[in-house]
Short mmCIF file of C-alpha atoms in Angstrom, two decimals:
data_model
loop_
_atom_site.label_atom_id
_atom_site.label_comp_id
_atom_site.label_asym_id
_atom_site.label_seq_id
_atom_site.Cartn_x
_atom_site.Cartn_y
_atom_site.Cartn_z
CA UNK A 1 -84.74 -51.72 15.56
CA UNK A 2 -85.74 -50.58 19.17
CA UNK A 3 -83.73 -53.19 20.56
CA UNK A 4 -80.72 -52.35 18.51
CA UNK A 5 -80.54 -48.82 20.00
CA UNK A 6 -79.35 -49.85 23.48
CA UNK A 7 -76.74 -52.23 22.06
CA UNK A 8 -75.56 -49.34 19.68
CA UNK A 9 -75.38 -46.95 22.60
CA UNK A 10 -73.48 -49.39 24.68
CA UNK A 11 -71.01 -50.06 21.89
CA UNK A 12 -70.53 -46.45 21.24
CA UNK A 13 -70.07 -45.85 24.92
CA UNK A 14 -67.52 -48.71 25.08
CA UNK A 15 -65.44 -47.47 22.13
CA UNK A 16 -65.50 -43.82 23.51
CA UNK A 17 -64.37 -45.14 26.76
CA UNK A 18 -61.54 -47.34 25.14
CA UNK A 19 -60.42 -44.47 23.12
CA UNK A 20 -60.73 -41.47 25.27
CA UNK A 21 -59.97 -37.86 24.09
CA UNK A 22 -57.10 -37.20 26.47
CA UNK A 23 -54.20 -36.04 24.46
CA UNK A 24 -51.51 -35.74 27.09
CA UNK A 25 -49.26 -32.46 26.84
CA UNK A 26 -46.00 -34.34 26.21
CA UNK A 27 -47.60 -36.24 23.26
CA UNK A 28 -49.05 -33.00 21.93
CA UNK A 29 -45.71 -31.14 22.17
CA UNK A 30 -43.91 -34.04 20.52
CA UNK A 31 -46.34 -34.19 17.67
CA UNK A 32 -46.46 -30.43 17.53
CA UNK A 33 -42.76 -30.34 17.07
CA UNK A 34 -43.05 -32.87 14.31
CA UNK A 35 -45.59 -30.70 12.57
CA UNK A 36 -43.44 -27.52 13.04
CA UNK A 37 -40.46 -29.30 11.38
CA UNK A 38 -42.68 -30.42 8.56
CA UNK A 39 -43.97 -26.94 8.06
CA UNK A 40 -40.44 -25.60 8.02
CA UNK A 41 -39.34 -28.14 5.35
CA UNK A 42 -42.46 -27.38 3.35
CA UNK A 43 -41.91 -23.63 3.47
CA UNK A 44 -38.30 -24.19 2.42
CA UNK A 45 -39.34 -26.19 -0.53
CA UNK A 46 -41.88 -23.63 -1.55
CA UNK A 47 -39.16 -21.05 -1.44
CA UNK A 48 -36.89 -23.08 -3.51
CA UNK A 49 -39.52 -23.96 -6.12
CA UNK A 50 -40.55 -20.09 -6.34
CA UNK A 51 -36.83 -19.13 -6.92
CA UNK A 52 -36.57 -21.84 -9.54
CA UNK A 53 -39.71 -20.47 -11.08
CA UNK A 54 -38.40 -17.03 -11.01
CA UNK A 55 -35.04 -18.15 -12.56
CA UNK A 56 -36.91 -20.16 -15.10
CA UNK A 57 -39.17 -17.05 -15.83
CA UNK A 58 -36.19 -14.75 -16.25
CA UNK A 59 -34.56 -17.05 -18.73
CA UNK A 60 -37.69 -17.23 -20.72
CA UNK A 61 -38.25 -13.50 -20.57
CA UNK A 62 -34.59 -12.97 -21.58
CA UNK A 63 -35.21 -15.33 -24.46
CA UNK A 64 -38.21 -13.66 -25.62
CA UNK A 65 -36.46 -10.14 -25.47
CA UNK A 66 -33.45 -11.53 -27.45
CA UNK A 67 -35.89 -13.18 -30.02
CA UNK A 68 -37.84 -9.87 -30.32
CA UNK A 69 -34.69 -7.91 -30.74
CA UNK A 70 -33.43 -10.44 -33.32
CA UNK A 71 -36.69 -10.26 -35.32
CA UNK A 72 -36.59 -6.35 -35.03
CA UNK A 73 -33.14 -6.15 -36.53
CA UNK A 74 -34.03 -8.49 -39.32
CA UNK A 75 -37.08 -6.54 -40.14
CA UNK A 76 -34.88 -3.34 -40.24
CA UNK A 77 -32.32 -4.91 -42.43
CA UNK A 78 -35.17 -6.31 -44.85
CA UNK A 79 -36.67 -2.86 -44.99
CA UNK A 80 -33.34 -1.16 -45.70
CA UNK A 81 -32.82 -3.64 -48.52
CA UNK A 82 -36.14 -3.19 -49.92
CA UNK A 83 -35.71 0.55 -49.80
CA UNK A 84 -32.27 0.24 -51.52
CA UNK A 85 -33.63 -1.93 -54.32
CA UNK A 86 -36.59 0.67 -54.88
CA UNK A 87 -39.10 -1.89 -56.00
CA UNK A 88 -41.77 0.77 -55.82
CA UNK A 89 -40.15 2.53 -58.92
CA UNK A 90 -40.05 -0.71 -60.83
CA UNK A 91 -43.52 -1.51 -59.88
CA UNK A 92 -44.70 1.90 -60.68
CA UNK A 93 -42.91 2.10 -64.01
CA UNK A 94 -44.34 -1.40 -64.87
CA UNK A 95 -47.89 -0.30 -64.05
CA UNK A 96 -47.49 2.98 -65.87
CA UNK A 97 -46.19 1.07 -68.96
CA UNK A 98 -49.25 -1.35 -68.73
CA UNK A 99 -51.53 1.53 -68.46
CA UNK A 100 -49.92 3.36 -71.45
CA UNK A 101 -50.06 0.12 -73.36
CA UNK A 102 -53.78 -0.25 -72.75
CA UNK A 103 -54.37 3.31 -73.39
CA UNK A 104 -52.34 3.15 -76.84
CA UNK A 105 -54.18 0.05 -77.81
CA UNK A 106 -57.57 1.73 -77.15
CA UNK A 107 -56.40 4.79 -79.25
CA UNK A 108 -55.54 2.51 -82.18
CA UNK A 109 -58.96 1.05 -82.00
CA UNK A 110 -60.46 4.31 -82.12
CA UNK A 111 -58.49 5.42 -85.19
CA UNK A 112 -59.73 3.25 -88.12
CA UNK A 113 -57.91 5.24 -90.68
CA UNK A 114 -54.25 4.70 -90.94
CA UNK A 115 -51.44 5.16 -93.49
CA UNK A 116 -48.16 3.37 -93.17
CA UNK A 117 -44.94 3.28 -95.03
CA UNK A 118 -43.00 0.14 -94.41
CA UNK A 119 -39.50 -0.83 -95.50
CA UNK A 120 -38.44 -4.29 -95.43
CA UNK A 121 -34.62 -4.80 -95.38
CA UNK A 122 -33.34 -8.21 -96.35
CA UNK A 123 -29.64 -9.29 -96.32
CA UNK A 124 -28.04 -9.35 -99.70
CA UNK A 125 -31.29 -8.20 -101.39
CA UNK A 126 -32.73 -4.87 -102.23
CA UNK A 127 -35.16 -3.19 -99.86
CA UNK A 128 -38.89 -3.60 -100.52
CA UNK A 129 -41.28 -0.91 -99.73
CA UNK A 130 -45.05 -1.35 -98.69
CA UNK A 131 -47.41 1.57 -98.43
CA UNK A 132 -50.45 0.40 -96.30
CA UNK A 133 -53.77 2.12 -96.16
CA UNK A 134 -56.66 1.10 -93.92
CA UNK A 135 -59.62 1.89 -96.18
CA UNK A 136 -62.15 0.40 -93.60
CA UNK A 137 -62.09 -2.11 -90.95
CA UNK A 138 -62.72 -4.75 -93.62
CA UNK A 139 -60.45 -3.41 -96.38
CA UNK A 140 -56.88 -2.57 -96.60
CA UNK A 141 -54.91 -1.48 -99.62
CA UNK A 142 -51.30 -2.47 -99.97
CA UNK A 143 -48.80 -0.93 -102.57
CA UNK A 144 -45.72 -2.95 -102.83
CA UNK A 145 -42.68 -1.66 -104.67
CA UNK A 146 -40.01 -4.21 -105.22
CA UNK A 147 -37.07 -3.99 -107.64
CA UNK A 148 -38.75 -0.98 -109.34
CA UNK A 149 -41.96 -2.77 -109.93
CA UNK A 150 -45.32 -1.79 -108.28
CA UNK A 151 -48.05 -3.95 -107.54
CA UNK A 152 -51.35 -3.04 -105.51
CA UNK A 153 -53.14 -5.49 -103.47
CA UNK A 154 -56.52 -5.15 -101.70
CA UNK A 155 -56.66 -7.16 -98.57
CA UNK A 156 -59.78 -8.09 -96.47
CA UNK A 157 -58.44 -8.69 -93.00
CA UNK A 158 -60.62 -11.14 -91.16
CA UNK A 159 -62.86 -9.81 -88.36
CA UNK A 160 -63.37 -12.20 -85.36
CA UNK A 161 -67.13 -12.33 -86.19
CA UNK A 162 -66.64 -13.13 -89.85
CA UNK A 163 -66.80 -16.74 -91.05
CA UNK A 164 -64.31 -18.27 -93.29
CA UNK A 165 -67.06 -18.83 -96.01
CA UNK A 166 -67.80 -15.12 -95.94
CA UNK A 167 -64.16 -14.21 -96.49
CA UNK A 168 -64.11 -16.64 -99.52
CA UNK A 169 -67.17 -15.22 -101.03
CA UNK A 170 -66.24 -11.63 -100.62
CA UNK A 171 -62.70 -12.00 -101.78
CA UNK A 172 -62.02 -10.71 -105.42
CA UNK A 173 -60.66 -13.03 -108.23
CA UNK A 174 -57.29 -11.02 -108.96
CA UNK A 175 -56.13 -8.35 -106.75
CA UNK A 176 -58.30 -8.90 -103.81
CA UNK A 177 -56.53 -11.06 -101.19
CA UNK A 178 -58.02 -12.42 -97.88
CA UNK A 179 -55.55 -12.70 -95.17
CA UNK A 180 -56.67 -16.30 -94.69
CA UNK A 181 -54.82 -16.95 -97.90
CA UNK A 182 -52.31 -14.10 -97.65
CA UNK A 183 -49.63 -14.17 -100.34
CA UNK A 184 -46.10 -14.80 -99.05
CA UNK A 185 -44.86 -11.33 -100.21
CA UNK A 186 -47.33 -9.73 -97.81
CA UNK A 187 -46.45 -11.99 -94.86
CA UNK A 188 -43.89 -9.67 -93.34
CA UNK A 189 -46.48 -6.86 -92.97
CA UNK A 190 -49.22 -9.05 -91.82
CA UNK A 191 -49.38 -7.41 -88.41
CA UNK A 192 -50.06 -3.91 -89.91
CA UNK A 193 -52.99 -4.82 -92.23
CA UNK A 194 -55.74 -3.74 -89.68
CA UNK A 195 -56.13 -2.13 -86.44
CA UNK A 196 -56.98 -5.51 -84.86
CA UNK A 197 -53.97 -7.05 -86.20
CA UNK A 198 -51.74 -4.14 -85.13
CA UNK A 199 -53.15 -4.36 -81.63
CA UNK A 200 -52.46 -8.05 -81.59
CA UNK A 201 -48.88 -7.30 -82.62
CA UNK A 202 -48.61 -4.80 -79.88
CA UNK A 203 -50.15 -7.00 -77.34
CA UNK A 204 -47.20 -7.91 -74.93
CA UNK A 205 -45.08 -6.58 -72.05
CA UNK A 206 -44.31 -2.94 -72.58
CA UNK A 207 -40.92 -1.75 -71.23
CA UNK A 208 -39.99 1.87 -71.48
CA UNK A 209 -36.73 2.18 -73.53
CA UNK A 210 -36.29 5.82 -74.03
CA UNK A 211 -37.83 9.31 -74.29
CA UNK A 212 -37.10 12.00 -76.63
CA UNK A 213 -38.52 15.47 -77.17
CA UNK A 214 -39.90 16.28 -80.55
CA UNK A 215 -42.03 19.46 -81.40
CA UNK A 216 -43.20 19.96 -77.72
CA UNK A 217 -44.33 16.32 -77.52
CA UNK A 218 -42.56 13.44 -75.87
CA UNK A 219 -41.78 10.46 -77.95
CA UNK A 220 -41.67 7.50 -75.89
CA UNK A 221 -40.00 4.34 -77.09
CA UNK A 222 -41.09 0.94 -75.68
CA UNK A 223 -39.70 -2.51 -76.07
CA UNK A 224 -42.78 -4.91 -76.52
CA UNK A 225 -42.02 -8.43 -75.71
CA UNK A 226 -44.31 -11.32 -76.56
CA UNK A 227 -43.99 -14.89 -75.54
CA UNK A 228 -44.39 -16.06 -79.37
CA UNK A 229 -41.60 -13.65 -80.58
CA UNK A 230 -37.94 -14.24 -79.96
CA UNK A 231 -37.05 -10.70 -80.47
CA UNK A 232 -39.00 -7.73 -79.06
CA UNK A 233 -40.56 -5.05 -81.31
CA UNK A 234 -39.71 -1.47 -80.55
CA UNK A 235 -42.53 0.95 -80.86
CA UNK A 236 -42.34 4.72 -80.57
CA UNK A 237 -45.45 6.56 -79.40
CA UNK A 238 -46.21 10.31 -79.72
CA UNK A 239 -47.49 11.24 -76.23
CA UNK A 240 -49.54 14.23 -77.60
CA UNK A 241 -51.69 11.92 -79.76
CA UNK A 242 -50.96 8.71 -77.85
CA UNK A 243 -50.54 6.93 -81.11
CA UNK A 244 -47.71 4.97 -82.50
CA UNK A 245 -45.41 6.68 -85.05
CA UNK A 246 -42.78 4.04 -85.70
CA UNK A 247 -42.29 0.39 -85.31
CA UNK A 248 -39.09 -1.59 -85.80
CA UNK A 249 -39.21 -5.28 -85.71
CA UNK A 250 -36.86 -8.17 -86.72
CA UNK A 251 -39.08 -10.70 -88.42
CA UNK A 252 -36.39 -13.52 -88.60
CA UNK A 253 -33.61 -14.72 -91.03
CA UNK A 254 -31.96 -11.32 -90.80
CA UNK A 255 -35.07 -9.51 -92.13
CA UNK A 256 -36.00 -6.32 -90.36
CA UNK A 257 -39.11 -4.06 -91.03
CA UNK A 258 -39.38 -0.38 -90.13
CA UNK A 259 -42.78 1.15 -90.35
CA UNK A 260 -43.79 4.87 -90.08
CA UNK A 261 -47.38 5.43 -89.34
CA UNK A 262 -49.57 8.45 -90.19
CA UNK A 263 -52.92 8.44 -88.56
CA UNK A 264 -55.58 10.26 -90.60
CA UNK A 265 -58.38 11.90 -89.05
CA UNK A 266 -61.64 11.01 -90.57
CA UNK A 267 -62.17 14.42 -91.97
CA UNK A 268 -58.85 14.47 -93.81
CA UNK A 269 -58.49 13.21 -97.27
CA UNK A 270 -56.89 9.93 -97.70
CA UNK A 271 -54.51 8.30 -100.27
CA UNK A 272 -51.62 10.67 -100.10
CA UNK A 273 -49.16 8.10 -99.48
CA UNK A 274 -50.17 6.33 -102.80
CA UNK A 275 -48.99 9.35 -104.78
CA UNK A 276 -45.50 9.99 -103.25
CA UNK A 277 -42.56 7.74 -103.00
CA UNK A 278 -41.39 6.75 -99.50
CA UNK A 279 -37.95 7.12 -98.17
CA UNK A 280 -36.43 6.87 -94.77
CA UNK A 281 -37.97 9.16 -92.04
CA UNK A 282 -41.34 10.08 -90.96
CA UNK A 283 -41.18 13.62 -92.19
CA UNK A 284 -40.69 12.46 -95.77
CA UNK A 285 -43.28 9.68 -95.85
CA UNK A 286 -46.10 12.05 -94.35
CA UNK A 287 -47.48 14.78 -96.47
CA UNK A 288 -47.06 18.23 -95.14
CA UNK B 1 -61.21 -23.03 7.98
CA UNK B 2 -61.97 -25.92 5.77
CA UNK B 3 -60.63 -26.02 2.23
CA UNK B 4 -63.58 -26.95 -0.12
CA UNK B 5 -63.01 -26.73 -3.89
CA UNK B 6 -65.36 -24.65 -5.69
CA UNK B 7 -68.02 -26.45 -7.53
CA UNK B 8 -67.46 -29.71 -5.82
CA UNK B 9 -71.02 -29.96 -4.92
CA UNK B 10 -72.03 -29.94 -8.52
CA UNK B 11 -72.11 -33.26 -10.24
CA UNK B 12 -72.83 -32.48 -14.03
CA UNK B 13 -70.51 -34.19 -16.28
CA UNK B 14 -69.56 -30.91 -18.12
CA UNK B 15 -68.60 -29.40 -14.85
CA UNK B 16 -66.62 -32.67 -14.05
CA UNK B 17 -64.69 -32.27 -17.27
CA UNK B 18 -64.17 -28.71 -16.69
CA UNK B 19 -62.87 -29.31 -13.02
CA UNK B 20 -60.63 -32.06 -14.34
CA UNK B 21 -59.09 -29.72 -16.84
CA UNK B 22 -58.53 -27.05 -14.42
CA UNK B 23 -57.18 -29.52 -11.75
CA UNK B 24 -54.16 -30.11 -13.90
CA UNK B 25 -53.52 -26.32 -13.84
CA UNK B 26 -53.88 -25.99 -10.05
CA UNK B 27 -50.91 -25.26 -7.91
CA UNK B 28 -50.14 -27.23 -4.84
CA UNK B 29 -51.77 -26.15 -1.50
CA UNK B 30 -49.70 -24.50 1.00
CA UNK B 31 -49.13 -25.81 4.62
CA UNK B 32 -51.30 -22.95 5.93
CA UNK B 33 -54.06 -23.96 3.63
CA UNK B 34 -53.98 -27.81 4.04
CA UNK B 35 -52.36 -28.80 7.39
CA UNK B 36 -52.72 -25.79 9.77
CA UNK B 37 -56.50 -25.80 10.05
CA UNK B 38 -56.67 -29.51 11.00
CA UNK B 39 -53.45 -29.66 13.01
CA UNK B 40 -55.14 -30.24 16.31
CA UNK B 41 -57.59 -32.80 15.08
CA UNK B 42 -54.76 -34.77 13.43
CA UNK B 43 -52.83 -35.04 16.70
CA UNK B 44 -55.92 -35.97 18.79
CA UNK B 45 -57.17 -38.56 16.39
CA UNK B 46 -53.88 -40.33 16.26
CA UNK B 47 -53.56 -40.34 19.87
CA UNK B 48 -57.05 -41.50 20.57
CA UNK B 49 -56.43 -44.62 18.38
CA UNK B 50 -52.78 -45.30 19.09
CA UNK B 51 -52.59 -44.29 22.69
CA UNK B 52 -48.83 -44.68 22.85
CA UNK B 53 -46.34 -41.79 22.57
CA UNK B 54 -43.81 -43.76 20.44
CA UNK B 55 -46.56 -45.20 18.17
CA UNK B 56 -48.17 -41.80 17.83
CA UNK B 57 -44.82 -40.26 16.82
CA UNK B 58 -44.29 -42.97 14.38
CA UNK B 59 -47.74 -42.63 12.97
CA UNK B 60 -47.58 -38.87 12.63
CA UNK B 61 -44.28 -39.27 10.77
CA UNK B 62 -45.85 -41.79 8.42
CA UNK B 63 -49.02 -39.33 7.96
CA UNK B 64 -46.65 -36.42 7.10
CA UNK B 65 -44.73 -38.57 4.72
CA UNK B 66 -47.76 -39.66 2.98
CA UNK B 67 -49.12 -36.12 2.93
CA UNK B 68 -45.89 -34.93 1.26
CA UNK B 69 -45.67 -37.82 -1.15
CA UNK B 70 -49.33 -37.48 -2.29
CA UNK B 71 -49.45 -33.72 -2.07
CA UNK B 72 -50.45 -33.15 -5.78
CA UNK B 73 -53.24 -35.71 -5.55
CA UNK B 74 -54.44 -34.34 -2.19
CA UNK B 75 -54.22 -30.74 -3.64
CA UNK B 76 -56.61 -31.64 -6.46
CA UNK B 77 -58.99 -33.47 -4.11
CA UNK B 78 -62.32 -31.69 -3.63
CA UNK B 79 -62.06 -31.98 0.21
CA UNK B 80 -58.27 -32.14 0.87
CA UNK B 81 -58.63 -31.76 4.62
CA UNK B 82 -61.05 -34.62 5.01
CA UNK B 83 -58.51 -36.67 2.81
CA UNK B 84 -55.76 -35.76 5.37
CA UNK B 85 -57.79 -36.71 8.35
CA UNK B 86 -58.70 -40.10 6.53
CA UNK B 87 -54.93 -40.73 6.13
CA UNK B 88 -54.54 -40.07 9.97
CA UNK B 89 -57.21 -42.81 10.76
CA UNK B 90 -55.90 -45.32 8.35
CA UNK B 91 -52.34 -44.88 9.42
CA UNK B 92 -53.55 -45.07 13.13
CA UNK B 93 -55.50 -48.26 12.50
CA UNK B 94 -52.40 -49.77 10.86
CA UNK B 95 -50.48 -48.90 13.84
CA UNK B 96 -53.23 -50.46 15.90
CA UNK B 97 -53.15 -53.75 13.92
CA UNK B 98 -49.35 -53.76 14.38
CA UNK B 99 -49.70 -53.48 18.03
CA UNK B 100 -52.30 -56.26 18.07
CA UNK B 101 -49.89 -58.62 16.51
CA UNK B 102 -47.01 -57.60 19.03
CA UNK B 103 -49.34 -57.70 22.11
CA UNK B 104 -50.28 -61.36 21.45
CA UNK B 105 -46.70 -62.14 22.01
CA UNK B 106 -45.84 -59.81 24.89
CA UNK B 107 -49.09 -60.39 26.76
CA UNK B 108 -48.65 -64.12 26.90
CA UNK B 109 -45.25 -63.52 28.68
CA UNK B 110 -46.15 -60.51 30.92
CA UNK B 111 -49.50 -61.70 32.00
CA UNK B 112 -47.91 -64.80 33.75
CA UNK B 113 -45.70 -62.56 35.79
CA UNK B 114 -48.44 -60.15 36.97
CA UNK B 115 -49.27 -59.97 40.76
CA UNK B 116 -52.76 -61.17 41.84
CA UNK B 117 -53.45 -57.72 43.37
CA UNK B 118 -53.19 -56.00 40.03
CA UNK B 119 -56.26 -58.09 38.63
CA UNK B 120 -58.41 -54.94 38.12
CA UNK B 121 -55.89 -53.18 36.11
CA UNK B 122 -55.23 -56.27 34.11
CA UNK B 123 -59.07 -56.56 33.39
CA UNK B 124 -59.17 -53.07 32.16
CA UNK B 125 -56.12 -53.42 30.02
CA UNK B 126 -57.60 -56.75 28.70
CA UNK B 127 -60.87 -55.10 27.95
CA UNK B 128 -59.12 -52.23 25.95
CA UNK B 129 -56.89 -54.80 24.18
CA UNK B 130 -60.10 -56.73 23.10
CA UNK B 131 -61.75 -53.64 21.78
CA UNK B 132 -58.54 -52.51 19.88
CA UNK B 133 -58.25 -56.00 18.56
CA UNK B 134 -61.84 -55.88 17.31
CA UNK B 135 -61.23 -52.55 15.61
CA UNK B 136 -58.04 -54.06 14.12
CA UNK B 137 -60.11 -56.89 12.69
CA UNK B 138 -62.46 -54.62 10.77
CA UNK B 139 -61.51 -53.75 7.15
CA UNK B 140 -59.77 -50.43 6.60
CA UNK B 141 -62.72 -48.56 5.40
CA UNK B 142 -65.08 -49.96 8.07
CA UNK B 143 -62.52 -49.05 10.82
CA UNK B 144 -62.07 -45.64 9.56
CA UNK B 145 -65.75 -44.99 9.03
CA UNK B 146 -66.60 -46.40 12.53
CA UNK B 147 -63.83 -44.38 14.21
CA UNK B 148 -64.58 -41.20 12.36
CA UNK B 149 -68.35 -41.59 13.21
CA UNK B 150 -68.07 -42.49 16.77
CA UNK B 151 -64.88 -40.89 18.02
CA UNK B 152 -64.93 -37.87 15.81
CA UNK B 153 -68.60 -37.46 15.59
CA UNK B 154 -68.51 -36.73 11.85
CA UNK B 155 -71.63 -36.89 9.62
CA UNK B 156 -71.98 -39.51 6.94
CA UNK B 157 -71.42 -36.81 4.26
CA UNK B 158 -67.98 -35.91 5.90
CA UNK B 159 -67.10 -39.56 6.07
CA UNK B 160 -68.06 -40.09 2.52
CA UNK B 161 -65.88 -37.15 1.44
CA UNK B 162 -63.00 -38.42 3.39
CA UNK B 163 -63.24 -41.93 2.04
CA UNK B 164 -64.04 -40.90 -1.47
CA UNK B 165 -67.34 -42.74 -1.80
CA UNK B 166 -70.97 -42.04 -1.68
CA UNK B 167 -72.78 -41.12 1.43
CA UNK B 168 -74.80 -44.48 1.25
CA UNK B 169 -71.64 -46.38 1.05
CA UNK B 170 -70.14 -44.53 4.00
CA UNK B 171 -73.35 -45.30 5.97
CA UNK B 172 -73.04 -48.98 5.05
CA UNK B 173 -69.29 -49.00 6.22
CA UNK B 174 -70.49 -47.58 9.61
CA UNK B 175 -73.28 -49.96 10.09
CA UNK B 176 -71.48 -53.07 9.06
CA UNK B 177 -68.44 -52.23 11.20
CA UNK B 178 -70.63 -51.46 14.21
CA UNK B 179 -72.57 -54.73 13.67
CA UNK B 180 -69.38 -56.53 13.61
CA UNK B 181 -67.98 -54.97 16.78
CA UNK B 182 -71.33 -55.51 18.40
CA UNK B 183 -70.99 -59.30 17.85
CA UNK B 184 -67.30 -59.44 18.78
CA UNK B 185 -67.80 -57.44 21.82
CA UNK B 186 -71.17 -58.61 22.91
CA UNK B 187 -69.77 -60.21 26.14
CA UNK B 188 -68.25 -56.83 27.21
CA UNK B 189 -71.19 -54.52 26.37
CA UNK B 190 -73.51 -54.23 29.42
CA UNK B 191 -71.33 -55.67 32.10
CA UNK B 192 -67.94 -54.34 30.98
CA UNK B 193 -68.93 -50.72 30.42
CA UNK B 194 -70.21 -50.46 34.03
CA UNK B 195 -67.74 -52.70 35.71
CA UNK B 196 -64.49 -52.06 33.94
CA UNK B 197 -65.23 -48.28 33.04
CA UNK B 198 -67.25 -47.09 35.94
#
């Protein structure tokens, strides 16, 4: 290694002497001019690029502004259309109807005692009348008047918790009828035989059909649509008691029933309907 | 003012990935950032190797063309100014090789017509020519490493950054290049430096 050092120094001296650092002024000036020209072109290119970038950015900004304006206008139009169509009113009334339906349904369940006069109109046949009385949740009495003949039936509406066996055991031999084997003549009034069945009948989409003022209370009419029924029921509710007072329903084949309800407080004596004939109108069917 | 990229000294893989991601987002360097700080060194190094005004002009032109062409790559380099200096050395060595090829033909014609009194000048030129030829025979990296080390006095670290290699590799380039030159120019070393370049 020691012997290499002088050789290396010799070589370095040789190279430094062969490539001296003696840049002449004319060569420096010439290369300096080259570099200046290069710098000038570089700066021009940078300026062009900057202008191009600004132009591009302007276009982008303009495009964004136009898009935002278009979106704003679209939203304004949508807002105006929504306002014009007043969806809040529809939604509100729908919710109110739903709320009322739930409330009326709850009221029906509270009142276990009800008397009801029903008229069944059939095409080309005399009308039939049914007088229905809920004796208890498990017992309903039906008086049927048809062509001047009167028949009384006792029906035991099924409760969800009761078994079929229990229904058969408890049903009477003659006049007692379980709804599981309900006679054909009682079929039209099947939905009125108990509070559970009435609630089931009224379980649908309630839509307000009209309001009329009676004795200081509003009578509200609702159209109740059910998926299973082709024609909607029409129910009228007394807003003072929140209970149904009239029901009209097409039961098919041109048959139509109209029922007038009388909700009996627990303290009031029952059975009034069974002693008076029924005719059209609630005032006549309900005892004064 | 040397431009050194932030974080270039760090070598963790995560940092490398981050830098690679950021590099794509970096804008080009300006003339003032890249060339202006090494302007004098560029001119000097080209002249020292080429030593001919016309060749120096051509070499500078080639260097500037390369810098402009590779500006994006240079801008992303961790040591862009070191890279520019390497381009200068490489272009100058290329010019030297070209001179070497041409001189073989020209010298054979001119030397026959030189007067006898001009023998000292002839010897000096002949020695210079041999040294240049020897430099031209080295590989590109070895020539660049030797010239940057000996003429520019750059450290091995600076040479490594300019060549884009590790410091050990740069040192190897210098040592091998110097060893080859030592062998090829052994007959000139002690006598020639004293007699030819007193």
